[in-house]
């Protein structure tokens, strides 16, 4: 469960104060599929960064699974991220000198997991994301869709309970973006909380819950009992 209460985030640009988040109240239940939409500058990416403990709010309270995580130290935030949260970004953020398999393995190494277990989990991920024949390729040798699949595999290799995706199809064409969304939605159906920030209304409409933002505020929050969430892209 994610619970934000009166969250604010203020940036200073010269002598101007920009309220990226302005008194945001939000609850997201375990296993939900949520899209966050809005124009550039609406606060949607800042909200995702606060939820992911990548950015510190200037005010308010953030509870994750019943625990107050608002003012954790950087070390404590890193621990919570490793244990609970996976990230997928528009620009992939892969390590260029590492192979696909090594990029996927990296979080396991940082967590101190034994080599045999690492190999087993990486092999499983390569199969699950149809990357077996790209395991030894480095990011420059991969297509955009393959890079994003590697990024998703890496984001989920520690089996987080929540996956945060910031414009995950932004650098991909429609067909490849559709394939990436099918992968993400498969993870949701397996029980992962999925939160997707997007400017693409068609993509955002696939979620069971649609949050719209403007000027740092949530202006609408709608749910639908039946939602596409499958692979029926046009």
Short mmCIF file of C-alpha atoms in Angstrom, two decimals, residues 3-201:
data_model
loop_
_atom_site.label_atom_id
_atom_site.label_comp_id
_atom_site.label_asym_id
_atom_site.label_seq_id
_atom_site.Cartn_x
_atom_site.Cartn_y
_atom_site.Cartn_z
CA UNK A 3 -0.21 6.38 0.95
CA UNK A 4 0.75 10.00 0.32
CA UNK A 5 -0.71 12.72 2.53
CA UNK A 6 -0.42 16.43 1.66
CA UNK A 7 2.82 15.90 -0.27
CA UNK A 8 4.55 18.99 -1.62
CA UNK A 9 7.71 19.45 -3.67
CA UNK A 10 9.06 22.89 -4.46
CA UNK A 11 11.83 23.80 -6.90
CA UNK A 12 13.51 27.20 -7.08
CA UNK A 13 14.41 28.55 -10.51
CA UNK A 14 16.16 31.88 -10.04
CA UNK A 15 13.80 33.99 -8.01
CA UNK A 16 10.79 31.88 -8.98
CA UNK A 17 9.23 29.13 -6.89
CA UNK A 18 7.77 26.19 -8.80
CA UNK A 19 5.42 23.89 -6.90
CA UNK A 20 5.94 20.60 -8.72
CA UNK A 21 3.66 18.88 -6.21
CA UNK A 22 1.10 20.89 -4.30
CA UNK A 23 -0.68 19.10 -1.45
CA UNK A 24 -1.02 15.72 -3.15
CA UNK A 25 -3.12 13.05 -1.40
CA UNK A 26 -2.99 9.59 -2.95
CA UNK A 27 -3.49 5.94 -2.01
CA UNK A 28 -2.49 3.05 -4.28
CA UNK A 29 -3.34 -0.47 -3.18
CA UNK A 30 -1.15 -3.52 -3.59
CA UNK A 31 -1.59 -5.05 -7.04
CA UNK A 32 -3.21 -2.03 -8.69
CA UNK A 33 -2.44 -0.94 -12.27
CA UNK A 34 -2.35 2.86 -12.33
CA UNK A 35 -1.55 5.34 -15.08
CA UNK A 36 -0.52 8.91 -14.25
CA UNK A 37 -1.08 11.36 -17.08
CA UNK A 38 -0.70 15.06 -17.67
CA UNK A 39 1.13 17.63 -19.78
CA UNK A 40 4.82 18.43 -19.39
CA UNK A 41 5.40 20.20 -16.10
CA UNK A 42 2.26 18.79 -14.50
CA UNK A 43 4.24 16.99 -11.77
CA UNK A 44 3.69 13.41 -12.88
CA UNK A 45 7.37 12.42 -13.03
CA UNK A 46 8.09 14.22 -9.77
CA UNK A 47 5.27 12.25 -8.17
CA UNK A 48 6.73 9.00 -9.47
CA UNK A 49 10.17 9.95 -8.15
CA UNK A 50 8.72 10.65 -4.70
CA UNK A 51 6.88 7.31 -4.71
CA UNK A 52 10.13 5.61 -5.75
CA UNK A 53 12.13 7.34 -2.99
CA UNK A 54 14.30 9.02 -5.61
CA UNK A 55 13.20 12.50 -4.55
CA UNK A 56 12.53 13.99 -1.13
CA UNK A 57 9.24 15.87 -0.61
CA UNK A 58 9.37 19.26 1.08
CA UNK A 59 6.25 18.55 3.08
CA UNK A 60 3.68 15.89 3.87
CA UNK A 61 3.88 12.23 4.81
CA UNK A 62 4.66 9.11 2.76
CA UNK A 63 3.75 5.66 4.07
CA UNK A 64 4.78 2.48 2.26
CA UNK A 65 3.27 -0.80 3.44
CA UNK A 66 2.22 0.88 6.68
CA UNK A 67 5.63 2.39 7.51
CA UNK A 68 6.53 6.06 7.42
CA UNK A 69 9.31 6.42 4.85
CA UNK A 70 9.16 10.21 4.49
CA UNK A 71 12.43 11.04 6.22
CA UNK A 72 14.52 7.91 5.78
CA UNK A 73 18.27 8.29 5.37
CA UNK A 74 19.73 7.73 1.90
CA UNK A 75 21.03 4.32 3.01
CA UNK A 76 17.59 3.34 4.31
CA UNK A 77 15.92 4.57 1.11
CA UNK A 78 18.30 2.48 -0.98
CA UNK A 79 17.44 -0.59 1.09
CA UNK A 80 13.68 -0.05 0.64
CA UNK A 81 14.13 0.47 -3.10
CA UNK A 82 16.09 -2.78 -3.41
CA UNK A 83 13.50 -4.71 -1.44
CA UNK A 84 10.26 -3.27 -2.79
CA UNK A 85 10.56 -1.11 -5.92
CA UNK A 86 11.66 -1.64 -9.52
CA UNK A 87 12.17 1.17 -12.04
CA UNK A 88 11.79 1.35 -15.82
CA UNK A 89 12.76 4.55 -17.62
CA UNK A 90 12.33 5.92 -21.12
CA UNK A 91 16.11 6.04 -21.66
CA UNK A 92 16.78 2.49 -20.38
CA UNK A 93 19.81 3.41 -18.16
CA UNK A 94 21.76 0.26 -19.04
CA UNK A 95 25.51 0.01 -18.40
CA UNK A 96 27.05 0.21 -21.91
CA UNK A 97 30.10 -1.95 -21.20
CA UNK A 98 28.08 -4.80 -19.69
CA UNK A 99 26.28 -7.47 -21.70
CA UNK A 100 22.52 -7.93 -21.48
CA UNK A 101 23.00 -10.81 -19.04
CA UNK A 102 25.46 -8.80 -16.92
CA UNK A 103 23.09 -5.81 -16.78
CA UNK A 104 20.31 -8.08 -15.54
CA UNK A 105 22.66 -9.71 -13.03
CA UNK A 106 23.93 -6.43 -11.58
CA UNK A 107 21.27 -5.96 -8.85
CA UNK A 108 21.83 -9.55 -7.71
CA UNK A 109 25.56 -8.92 -7.38
CA UNK A 110 24.97 -5.72 -5.40
CA UNK A 111 22.64 -7.68 -3.13
CA UNK A 112 25.36 -10.28 -2.47
CA UNK A 113 23.44 -13.23 -3.90
CA UNK A 114 25.55 -16.33 -4.55
CA UNK A 115 26.83 -16.93 -8.12
CA UNK A 116 24.83 -20.13 -8.68
CA UNK A 117 21.58 -18.43 -7.66
CA UNK A 118 22.45 -15.40 -9.79
CA UNK A 119 23.00 -17.56 -12.86
CA UNK A 120 19.74 -19.43 -12.31
CA UNK A 121 17.71 -16.24 -11.96
CA UNK A 122 19.38 -14.49 -14.89
CA UNK A 123 18.82 -17.51 -17.14
CA UNK A 124 15.16 -17.56 -16.09
CA UNK A 125 14.84 -13.84 -16.85
CA UNK A 126 16.51 -14.20 -20.25
CA UNK A 127 14.01 -16.91 -21.15
CA UNK A 128 11.05 -15.02 -19.74
CA UNK A 129 11.86 -11.89 -21.74
CA UNK A 130 12.91 -13.79 -24.88
CA UNK A 131 16.49 -12.55 -24.69
CA UNK A 132 18.41 -15.83 -24.74
CA UNK A 133 20.05 -15.07 -28.08
CA UNK A 134 21.01 -11.56 -26.95
CA UNK A 135 22.56 -12.50 -23.59
CA UNK A 136 26.13 -11.72 -24.68
CA UNK A 137 25.27 -8.53 -26.59
CA UNK A 138 26.02 -5.08 -25.14
CA UNK A 139 23.40 -2.28 -25.23
CA UNK A 140 24.77 -0.60 -28.40
CA UNK A 141 24.25 -3.92 -30.19
CA UNK A 142 20.58 -4.18 -29.16
CA UNK A 143 17.44 -2.65 -30.65
CA UNK A 144 15.36 -0.22 -28.61
CA UNK A 145 12.81 -2.89 -27.76
CA UNK A 146 15.54 -5.32 -26.69
CA UNK A 147 17.15 -2.67 -24.49
CA UNK A 148 13.83 -1.99 -22.78
CA UNK A 149 13.28 -5.72 -22.23
CA UNK A 150 16.72 -5.92 -20.61
CA UNK A 151 15.82 -2.91 -18.46
CA UNK A 152 12.54 -4.51 -17.35
CA UNK A 153 14.29 -7.81 -16.60
CA UNK A 154 16.86 -5.96 -14.50
CA UNK A 155 14.13 -3.95 -12.72
CA UNK A 156 12.28 -7.12 -11.72
CA UNK A 157 15.17 -9.50 -11.02
CA UNK A 158 14.91 -8.83 -7.26
CA UNK A 159 11.14 -9.48 -7.44
CA UNK A 160 9.87 -6.09 -6.26
CA UNK A 161 6.27 -5.66 -5.18
CA UNK A 162 5.92 -2.41 -7.17
CA UNK A 163 7.16 -1.46 -10.62
CA UNK A 164 7.36 2.23 -11.55
CA UNK A 165 7.60 3.01 -15.27
CA UNK A 166 8.30 6.55 -16.49
CA UNK A 167 7.36 6.87 -20.20
CA UNK A 168 8.47 3.25 -20.82
CA UNK A 169 7.54 3.38 -24.52
CA UNK A 170 8.68 6.94 -25.19
CA UNK A 171 11.71 5.93 -27.28
CA UNK A 172 9.97 3.08 -29.11
CA UNK A 173 7.75 2.85 -32.16
CA UNK A 174 4.11 1.81 -31.71
CA UNK A 175 4.58 -1.90 -32.39
CA UNK A 176 7.61 -2.33 -30.13
CA UNK A 177 6.01 -0.13 -27.47
CA UNK A 178 2.97 -2.39 -27.54
CA UNK A 179 5.17 -5.43 -26.96
CA UNK A 180 6.81 -3.72 -23.99
CA UNK A 181 3.43 -2.87 -22.47
CA UNK A 182 2.29 -6.48 -22.83
CA UNK A 183 5.36 -7.51 -20.80
CA UNK A 184 4.63 -4.92 -18.11
CA UNK A 185 0.97 -5.91 -17.95
CA UNK A 186 1.97 -9.55 -17.61
CA UNK A 187 3.94 -8.60 -14.51
CA UNK A 188 0.85 -6.82 -13.18
CA UNK A 189 -1.29 -9.90 -13.74
CA UNK A 190 1.28 -11.87 -11.74
CA UNK A 191 0.61 -9.56 -8.76
CA UNK A 192 3.02 -6.64 -9.18
CA UNK A 193 1.74 -3.14 -8.48
CA UNK A 194 2.25 -1.27 -11.77
CA UNK A 195 2.41 2.53 -11.95
CA UNK A 196 2.98 4.02 -15.40
CA UNK A 197 3.63 7.69 -16.14
CA UNK A 198 2.75 8.54 -19.72
CA UNK A 199 1.62 11.35 -22.01
CA UNK A 200 0.05 8.75 -24.34
CA UNK A 201 -3.69 8.70 -23.64
#
